[in-house]
XYZ file of C-alpha atoms in Angstrom:
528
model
C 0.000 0.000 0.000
C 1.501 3.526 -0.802
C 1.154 5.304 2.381
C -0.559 8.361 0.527
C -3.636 6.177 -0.198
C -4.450 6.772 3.434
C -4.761 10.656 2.768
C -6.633 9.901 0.091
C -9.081 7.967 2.143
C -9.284 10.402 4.753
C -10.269 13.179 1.444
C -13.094 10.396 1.009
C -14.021 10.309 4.417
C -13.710 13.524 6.265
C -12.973 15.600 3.036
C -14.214 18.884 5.212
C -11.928 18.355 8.075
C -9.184 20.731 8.566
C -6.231 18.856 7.045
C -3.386 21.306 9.039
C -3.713 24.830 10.426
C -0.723 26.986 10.486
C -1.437 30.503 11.718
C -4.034 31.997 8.975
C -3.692 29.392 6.664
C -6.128 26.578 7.083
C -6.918 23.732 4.401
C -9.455 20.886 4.366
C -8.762 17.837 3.519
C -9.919 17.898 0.323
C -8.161 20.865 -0.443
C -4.816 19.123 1.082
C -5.164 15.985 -1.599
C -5.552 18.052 -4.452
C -2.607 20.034 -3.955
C -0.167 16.844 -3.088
C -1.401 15.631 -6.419
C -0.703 18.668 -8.388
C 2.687 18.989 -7.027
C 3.547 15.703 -7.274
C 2.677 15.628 -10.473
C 3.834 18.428 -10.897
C 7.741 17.008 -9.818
C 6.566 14.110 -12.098
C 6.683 16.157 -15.018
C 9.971 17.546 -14.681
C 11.123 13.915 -15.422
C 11.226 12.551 -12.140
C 10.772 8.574 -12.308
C 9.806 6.383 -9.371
C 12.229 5.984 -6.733
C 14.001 9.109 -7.471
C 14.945 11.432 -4.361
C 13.366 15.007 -3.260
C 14.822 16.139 -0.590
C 13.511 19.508 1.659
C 15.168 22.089 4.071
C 12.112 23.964 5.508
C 10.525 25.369 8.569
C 7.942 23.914 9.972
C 4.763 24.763 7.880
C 2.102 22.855 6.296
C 5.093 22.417 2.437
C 6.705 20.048 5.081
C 3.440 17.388 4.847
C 2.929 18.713 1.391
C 5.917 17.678 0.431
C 6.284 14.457 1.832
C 2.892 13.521 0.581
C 3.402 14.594 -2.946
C 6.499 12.476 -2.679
C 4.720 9.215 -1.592
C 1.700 9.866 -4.209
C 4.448 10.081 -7.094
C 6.387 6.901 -6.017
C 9.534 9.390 -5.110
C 11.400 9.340 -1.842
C 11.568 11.888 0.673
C 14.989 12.986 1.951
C 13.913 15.560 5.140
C 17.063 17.268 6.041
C 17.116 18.841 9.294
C 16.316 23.028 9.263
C 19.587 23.271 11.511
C 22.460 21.969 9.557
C 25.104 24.010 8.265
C 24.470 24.118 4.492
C 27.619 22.445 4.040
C 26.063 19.287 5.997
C 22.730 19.764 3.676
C 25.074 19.894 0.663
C 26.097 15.851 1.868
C 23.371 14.770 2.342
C 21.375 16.087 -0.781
C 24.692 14.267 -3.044
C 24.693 11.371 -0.725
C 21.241 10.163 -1.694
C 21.310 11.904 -4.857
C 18.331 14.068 -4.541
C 17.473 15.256 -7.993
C 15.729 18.039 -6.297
C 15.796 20.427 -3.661
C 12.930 22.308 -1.871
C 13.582 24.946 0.504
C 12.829 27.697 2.373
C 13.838 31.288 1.974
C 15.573 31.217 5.019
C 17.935 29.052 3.854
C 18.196 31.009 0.575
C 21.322 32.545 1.171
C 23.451 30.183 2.869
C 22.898 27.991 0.472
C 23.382 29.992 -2.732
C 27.060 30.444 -1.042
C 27.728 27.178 -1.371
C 26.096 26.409 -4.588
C 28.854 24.271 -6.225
C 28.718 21.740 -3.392
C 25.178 20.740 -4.741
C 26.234 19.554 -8.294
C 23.515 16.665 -8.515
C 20.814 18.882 -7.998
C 18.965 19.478 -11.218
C 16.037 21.577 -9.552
C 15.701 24.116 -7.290
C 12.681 24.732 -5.627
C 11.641 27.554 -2.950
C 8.827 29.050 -1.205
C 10.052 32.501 -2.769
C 10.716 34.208 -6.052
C 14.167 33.364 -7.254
C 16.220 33.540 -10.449
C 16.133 30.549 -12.282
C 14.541 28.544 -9.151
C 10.669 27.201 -9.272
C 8.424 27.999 -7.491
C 6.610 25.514 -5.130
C 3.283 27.347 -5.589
C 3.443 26.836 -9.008
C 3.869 23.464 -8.772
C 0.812 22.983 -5.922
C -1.802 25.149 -8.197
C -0.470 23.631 -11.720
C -2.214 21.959 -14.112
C 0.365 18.811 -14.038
C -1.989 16.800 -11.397
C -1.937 13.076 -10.996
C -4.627 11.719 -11.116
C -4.422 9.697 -8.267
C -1.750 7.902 -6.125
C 0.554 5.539 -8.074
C 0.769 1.843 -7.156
C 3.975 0.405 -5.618
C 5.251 -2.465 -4.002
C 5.436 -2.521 -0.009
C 9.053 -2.805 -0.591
C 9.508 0.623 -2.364
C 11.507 2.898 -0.805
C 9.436 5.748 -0.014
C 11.725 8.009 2.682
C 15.339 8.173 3.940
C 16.061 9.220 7.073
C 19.540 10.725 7.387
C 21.238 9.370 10.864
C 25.162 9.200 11.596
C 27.009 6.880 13.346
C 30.912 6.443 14.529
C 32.039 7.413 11.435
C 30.729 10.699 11.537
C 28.961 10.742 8.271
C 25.545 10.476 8.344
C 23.633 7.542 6.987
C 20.014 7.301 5.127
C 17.956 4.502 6.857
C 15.842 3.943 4.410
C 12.444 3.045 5.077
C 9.687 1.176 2.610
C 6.039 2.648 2.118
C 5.460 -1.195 4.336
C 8.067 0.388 6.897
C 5.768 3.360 7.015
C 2.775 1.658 7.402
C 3.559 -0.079 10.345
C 5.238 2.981 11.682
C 1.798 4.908 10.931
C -0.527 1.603 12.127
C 1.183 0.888 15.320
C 1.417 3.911 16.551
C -2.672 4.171 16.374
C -2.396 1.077 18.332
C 0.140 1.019 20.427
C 1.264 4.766 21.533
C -1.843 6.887 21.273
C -5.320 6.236 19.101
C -5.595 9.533 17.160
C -9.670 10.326 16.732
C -11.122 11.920 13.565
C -11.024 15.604 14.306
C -8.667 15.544 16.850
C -6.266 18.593 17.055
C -2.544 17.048 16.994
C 0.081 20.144 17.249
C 3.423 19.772 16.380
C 5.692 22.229 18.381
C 9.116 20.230 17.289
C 10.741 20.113 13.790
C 8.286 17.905 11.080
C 11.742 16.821 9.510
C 11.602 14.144 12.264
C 9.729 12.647 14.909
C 6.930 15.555 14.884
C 6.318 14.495 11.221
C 6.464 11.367 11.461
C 3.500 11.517 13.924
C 1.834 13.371 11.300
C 1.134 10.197 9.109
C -1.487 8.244 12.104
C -2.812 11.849 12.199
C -3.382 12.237 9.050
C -4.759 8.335 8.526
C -7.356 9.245 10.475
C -8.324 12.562 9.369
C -6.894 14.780 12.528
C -6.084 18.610 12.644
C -2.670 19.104 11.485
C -2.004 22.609 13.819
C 1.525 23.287 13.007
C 3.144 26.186 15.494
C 5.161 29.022 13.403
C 8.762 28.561 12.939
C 11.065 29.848 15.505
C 12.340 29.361 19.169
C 10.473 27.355 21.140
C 8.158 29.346 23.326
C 5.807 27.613 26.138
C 3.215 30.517 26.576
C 2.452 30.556 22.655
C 1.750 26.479 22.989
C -0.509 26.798 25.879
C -2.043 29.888 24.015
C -2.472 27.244 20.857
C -3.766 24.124 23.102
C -6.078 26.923 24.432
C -7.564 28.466 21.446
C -7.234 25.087 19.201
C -8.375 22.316 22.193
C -5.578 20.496 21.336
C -5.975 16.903 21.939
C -2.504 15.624 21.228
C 1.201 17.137 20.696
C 3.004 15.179 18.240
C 6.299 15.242 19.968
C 8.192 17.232 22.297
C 11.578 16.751 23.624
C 12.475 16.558 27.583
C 13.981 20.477 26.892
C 10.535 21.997 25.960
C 8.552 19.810 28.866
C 11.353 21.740 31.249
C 10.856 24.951 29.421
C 7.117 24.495 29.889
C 7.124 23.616 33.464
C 9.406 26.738 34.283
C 6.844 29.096 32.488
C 3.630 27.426 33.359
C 1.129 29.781 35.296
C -1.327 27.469 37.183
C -5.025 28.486 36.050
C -3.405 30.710 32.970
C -4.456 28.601 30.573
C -7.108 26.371 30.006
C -5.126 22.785 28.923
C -7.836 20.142 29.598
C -8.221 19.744 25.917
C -4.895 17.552 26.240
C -5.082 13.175 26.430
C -1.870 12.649 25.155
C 2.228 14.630 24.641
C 4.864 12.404 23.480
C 7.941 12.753 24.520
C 12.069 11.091 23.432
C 15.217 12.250 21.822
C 16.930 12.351 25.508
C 16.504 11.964 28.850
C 14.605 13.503 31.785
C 14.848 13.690 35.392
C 11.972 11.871 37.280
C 11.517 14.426 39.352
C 10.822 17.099 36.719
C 8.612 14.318 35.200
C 6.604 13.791 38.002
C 6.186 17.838 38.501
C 5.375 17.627 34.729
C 2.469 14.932 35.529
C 1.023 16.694 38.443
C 0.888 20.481 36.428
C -0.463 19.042 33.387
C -1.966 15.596 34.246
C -1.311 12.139 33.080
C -0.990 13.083 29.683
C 2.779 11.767 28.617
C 3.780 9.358 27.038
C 7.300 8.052 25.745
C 9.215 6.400 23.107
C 12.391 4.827 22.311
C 13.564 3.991 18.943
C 15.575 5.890 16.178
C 16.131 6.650 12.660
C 16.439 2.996 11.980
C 13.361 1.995 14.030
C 11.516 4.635 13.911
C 8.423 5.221 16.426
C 9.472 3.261 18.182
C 10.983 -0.206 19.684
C 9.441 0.439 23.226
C 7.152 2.906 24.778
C 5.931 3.446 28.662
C 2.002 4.995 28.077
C 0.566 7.919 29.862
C -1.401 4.995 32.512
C 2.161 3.298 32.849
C 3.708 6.873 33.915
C 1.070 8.081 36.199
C 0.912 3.957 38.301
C 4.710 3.928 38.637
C 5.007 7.204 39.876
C 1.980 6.930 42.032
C 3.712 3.349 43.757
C 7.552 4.493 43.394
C 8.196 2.496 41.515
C 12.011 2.508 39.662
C 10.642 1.769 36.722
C 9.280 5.105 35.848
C 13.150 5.312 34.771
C 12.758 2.811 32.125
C 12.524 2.968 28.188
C 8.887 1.073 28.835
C 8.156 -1.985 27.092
C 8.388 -3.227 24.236
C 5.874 -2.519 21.581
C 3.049 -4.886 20.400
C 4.644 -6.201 16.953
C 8.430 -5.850 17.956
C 10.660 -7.681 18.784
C 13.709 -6.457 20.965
C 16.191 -8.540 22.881
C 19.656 -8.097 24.830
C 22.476 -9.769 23.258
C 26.635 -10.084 24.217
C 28.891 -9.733 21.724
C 28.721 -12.698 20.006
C 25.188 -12.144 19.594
C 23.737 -14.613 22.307
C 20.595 -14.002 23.833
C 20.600 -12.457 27.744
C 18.775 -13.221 30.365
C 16.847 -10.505 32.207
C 19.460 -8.373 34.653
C 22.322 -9.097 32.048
C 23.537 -5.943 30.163
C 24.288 -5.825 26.648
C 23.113 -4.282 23.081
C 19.788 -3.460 22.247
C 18.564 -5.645 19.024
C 15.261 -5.324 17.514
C 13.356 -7.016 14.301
C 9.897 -6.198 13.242
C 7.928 -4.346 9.961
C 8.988 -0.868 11.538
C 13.014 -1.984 10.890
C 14.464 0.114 8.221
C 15.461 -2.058 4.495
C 18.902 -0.904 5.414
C 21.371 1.935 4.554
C 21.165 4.030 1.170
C 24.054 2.458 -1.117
C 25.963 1.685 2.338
C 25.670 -2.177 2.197
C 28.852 -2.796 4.196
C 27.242 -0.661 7.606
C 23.890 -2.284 6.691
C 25.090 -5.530 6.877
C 26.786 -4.924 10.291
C 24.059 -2.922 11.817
C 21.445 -5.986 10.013
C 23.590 -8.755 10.796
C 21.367 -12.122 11.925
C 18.392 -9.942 10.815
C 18.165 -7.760 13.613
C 19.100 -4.339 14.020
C 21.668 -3.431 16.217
C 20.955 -0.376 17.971
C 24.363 0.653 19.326
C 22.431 0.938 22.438
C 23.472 -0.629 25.398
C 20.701 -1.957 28.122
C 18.498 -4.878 30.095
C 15.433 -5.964 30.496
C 14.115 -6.404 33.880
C 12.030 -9.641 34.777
C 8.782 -7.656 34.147
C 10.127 -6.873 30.610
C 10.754 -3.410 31.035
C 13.708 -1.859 29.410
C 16.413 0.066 30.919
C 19.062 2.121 28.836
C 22.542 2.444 30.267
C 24.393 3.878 27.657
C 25.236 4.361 23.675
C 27.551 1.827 22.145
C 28.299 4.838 19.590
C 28.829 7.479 21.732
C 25.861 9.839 20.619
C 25.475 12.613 22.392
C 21.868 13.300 23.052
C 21.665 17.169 23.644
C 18.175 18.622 24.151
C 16.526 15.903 21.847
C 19.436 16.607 19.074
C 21.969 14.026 18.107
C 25.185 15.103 18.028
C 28.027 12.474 16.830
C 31.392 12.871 18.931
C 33.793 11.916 15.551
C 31.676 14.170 13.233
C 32.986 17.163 15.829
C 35.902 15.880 16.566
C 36.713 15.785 12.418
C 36.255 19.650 12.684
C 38.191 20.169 15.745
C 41.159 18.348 14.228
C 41.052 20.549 11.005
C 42.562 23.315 13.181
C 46.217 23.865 12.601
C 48.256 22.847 15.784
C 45.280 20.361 16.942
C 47.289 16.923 17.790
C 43.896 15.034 18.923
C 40.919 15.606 20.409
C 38.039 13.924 22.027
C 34.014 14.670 22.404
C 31.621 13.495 25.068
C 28.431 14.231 26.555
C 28.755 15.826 29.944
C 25.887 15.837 32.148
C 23.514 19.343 32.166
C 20.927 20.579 34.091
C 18.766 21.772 30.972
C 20.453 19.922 28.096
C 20.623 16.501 29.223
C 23.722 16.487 27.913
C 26.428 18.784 26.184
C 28.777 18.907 23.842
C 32.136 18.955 25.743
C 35.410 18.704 23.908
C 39.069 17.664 25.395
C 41.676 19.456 22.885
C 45.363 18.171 23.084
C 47.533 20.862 20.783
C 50.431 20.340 19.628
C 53.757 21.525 21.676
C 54.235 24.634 21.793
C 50.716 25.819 20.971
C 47.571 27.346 22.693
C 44.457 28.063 22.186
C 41.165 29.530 24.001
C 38.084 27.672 24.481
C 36.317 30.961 22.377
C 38.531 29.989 19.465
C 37.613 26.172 18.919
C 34.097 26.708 19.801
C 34.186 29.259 17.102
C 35.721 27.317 14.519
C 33.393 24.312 15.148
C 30.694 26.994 14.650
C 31.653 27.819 11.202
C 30.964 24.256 9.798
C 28.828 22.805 12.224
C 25.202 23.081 13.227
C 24.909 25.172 16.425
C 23.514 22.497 18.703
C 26.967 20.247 17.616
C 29.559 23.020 18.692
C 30.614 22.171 22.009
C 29.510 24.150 24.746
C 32.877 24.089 27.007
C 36.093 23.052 26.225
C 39.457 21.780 28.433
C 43.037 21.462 27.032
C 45.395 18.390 28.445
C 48.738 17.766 27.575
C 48.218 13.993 26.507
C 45.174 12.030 26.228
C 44.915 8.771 27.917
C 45.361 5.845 25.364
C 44.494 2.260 25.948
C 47.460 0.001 25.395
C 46.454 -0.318 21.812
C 46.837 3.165 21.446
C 43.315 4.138 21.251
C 42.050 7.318 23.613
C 40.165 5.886 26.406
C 37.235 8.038 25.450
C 34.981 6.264 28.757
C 38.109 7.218 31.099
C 37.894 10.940 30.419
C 33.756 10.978 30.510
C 33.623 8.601 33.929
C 34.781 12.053 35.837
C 32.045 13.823 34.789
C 29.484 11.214 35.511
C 30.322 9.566 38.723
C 27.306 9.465 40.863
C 25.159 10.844 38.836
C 23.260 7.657 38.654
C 23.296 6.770 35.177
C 25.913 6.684 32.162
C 23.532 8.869 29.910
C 21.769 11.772 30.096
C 22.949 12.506 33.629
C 21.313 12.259 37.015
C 18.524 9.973 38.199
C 16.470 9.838 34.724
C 13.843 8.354 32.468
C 15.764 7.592 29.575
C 14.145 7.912 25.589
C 15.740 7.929 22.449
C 14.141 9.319 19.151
């Protein structure tokens, strides 16, 4: 099934429901087919063939689901790139999956035109504004080049990559089949919150990932798409939005904006008891500010653990799970949850032998939401695949109650306010500086952040630096959220006897008893 027949069946069905609202702008869901199939066909016409790559840099707006959707109808894939990368990073991954086409915003209109010549498979350019030899994606959602209805594939089709990096420090496309979506989409109605026709879902967290990936169960069963404007997160203009909009479900927040809302709530300011159901992941949080978050807003959250290569989700604790264990104290509020309905997920040494509960080792997990593998990478997909189960890099147990506990990442992801930041990818940029010998990057524990981006510099003899000067530099080719936020020089690095820098030496200082490995101090744990 191509996962855009279910918008078409919610056109059939609820064909007058709001499809998304995004300030002003509202559009039914009638309104919302016809223009997916008009720009879709309208991508169609510029010779795009099945299985060939779009790929978008946008705020969050309702071109995001339009987008996506167009791309499904067609038979394309999606390639979502994340609003924040430098466009240097956008530039890989656009040539990396050989996206044939680029859709963007105009805020990205500049940085992007100065780097131009690193996009040399792009054929077409198109933006939300006026531009010089660019189309224009209004053209191509009012034109006259509409299919006429969704295209048949096979459940294998690729239909979306999802760009994720690993130890290597370049990122990867997990690349997901319209039957991946589908039980993505499916399972979450089942499993993590049912989604009722009509129902107001607001997405306050970028819709290049887990936000709009929630947006597929919405839109299966004709929801309210309310989509907050682009900018920095702000807690009074969501409560504002649940107020005005009796919002029923946000899509996804991440442990940051819960914190952020709990520090600016006003009891009796706002009228939230519109809300069943927030989902929460990307990183961890404290129990305490989760319990505070329970009794200010009710027992409304609900989390996830999963990633790019699993995505929503390999286990989940539900909104009743969260509110018993906190009410009994009950340790295992700090778990990942369970593990969903149609997964399968099991702890394994490194030889790939099953463990019994209360023995740690990696995560593994099999079922219809596993990506089809990496995008022309078939060396990491057949390590990360290997028996046919992924390997999450994640390191964990199960109790005897089948609850998961994480205890730290195999890969050494830093998890910093819900973003993933990749310790070599930083560490590449560090090491580009003249008079760098080495250099390691780790997650440090932080009150707000989770975690953040700390790096250990070693220069060569006889040279200096400040911290302002390599945070700088790692700020002119990296995403903000990836430059480090302190840094400390040492002489040498501690090396194993294999000469290897003990990267778990230098974070243990940092970490000792703070009660777990990740994320810092006593938390509940939850990947995206």
């Amino acid at each position: 099934m191509n996962v855009a027949s279910f918008l078409e069946k919610s056109a059939r069905q609820w064909g007058e429901n709001p499809a998304y609202i995004h300030g002003a702008e509202q559009r039914t869901y009638t309104e919302f087919l016809d223009r997916v199939l008009r720009v879709g066909g309208g991508l169609r016409a510029l010779g795009l063939a099945p299985g060939d790559r779009v790929a978008f840099v946008l705020q969050n707006s309702p071109r995001i689901l339009e987008t996506i959707y167009a791309c499904f109808a067609a038979g394309l894939v999606v390639v979502p790139v994340n609003a924040r990368l430098h466009p240097r990073e956008i530039a890989y991954i656009a040539e990396n999956s050989g996206a044939r086409v680029l859709v963007y915003d105009p805020d990205f209109a500049e940085g992007l035109a100065a780097h131009r010549d690193a996009f040399p498979g792009v054929e077409w350019w198109v933006g939300l504004a006026p531009a010089e030899g660019h189309l224009l994606f209004e053209d191509l959602a009012t034109g006259i080049e509409k299919l006429s209805t969704v295209i048949d594939v096979a459940p294998t089709d690729p239909c979306w990559l999802f760009y994720t990096s690993g130890t290597t420090g370049r990122p990867k496309g997990a690349t997901w089949s319209h039957r991946t979506a589908t039980a993505v989409l499916m399972n979450y109605l089942a499993d993590v919150h049912p989604i009722e026709p009509g129902e107001v879902v607001l997405h306050a967290a970028p819709m290049s990932h887990g936000s709009g990936i929630v947006a597929m169960p919405a839109i299966a069963r004709g929801a309210t798409n309310a989509i907050m404007p682009a900018g920095s997160f702000s807690p009074n203009a969501l409560f504002a939005e649940i107020e005005r909009l009796r919002v029923g479900h946000i899509a996804f927040v991440a442990p940051t904006q819960i914190i952020a809302m709990l520090d600016e709530f006003v009891p009796g300011s706002y009228d939230l008891s519109s809300l069943r159901a927030v989902l929460y992941g990307g990183a961890p949080i404290y129990v305490e500010q989760l319990k505070q978050a329970i009794e200010t807003f009710g027992p409304v959250f609900v989390q996830i653990y999963g990633q790019g290569e699993a995505p929503i989700t390999i286990s989940w604790l539900s909104a009743r799970q969260h509110a018993e264990l906190l009410a009994a104290g009950d340790a295992r509020v700090g778990s990942a949850g369970i593990t969903r309905t149609d997964v399968e997920a099991r702890i394994v040494d490194a030889d790939d032998n099953l463990l019994p509960p209360g023995q740690v080792g990696e995560i593994v997990a099999r079922g219809d939401m596993v990506m089809l593998g990496y995008w022309n990478n078939p060396e990491a997909t057949a390590e990360t695949m290997r028996g046919g189960w992924l390997h999450t890099g994640d390191i964990g147990m199960f109790d005897e109650k089948g609850y998961l506990f994480l205890l730290d990442r195999a890969k050494d992801v830093i998890i910093s306010g819900g973003n993933n930041v990749y310790p070599r990818e930083v560490e590449e940029v560090i090491t580009q500086i003249p008079g760098v010998a080495n250099c390691v990057v780790l997650g440090i524990p932080h009150d707000y952040w989770g975690e953040a981006v700390h790096a250990v510099v070693m220069p060569e003899r006889g040279r200096t630096f400040t911290e302002r000067e390599i945070i700088e530099h790692c700020a002119a080719h990296l995403a903000g959220y990836k430059k480090p936020k302190s840094v400390e020089f040492m002489d040498e690095l501690p090396l194993s006897g294999y000469g290897k820098v003990q990267r778990r030496e230098l974070r243990e200082k940092y970490w000792e008893g703070s009660g777990r490995r990740i994320g810092g101090g006593v938390a509940a744990p939850a990947a995206g």
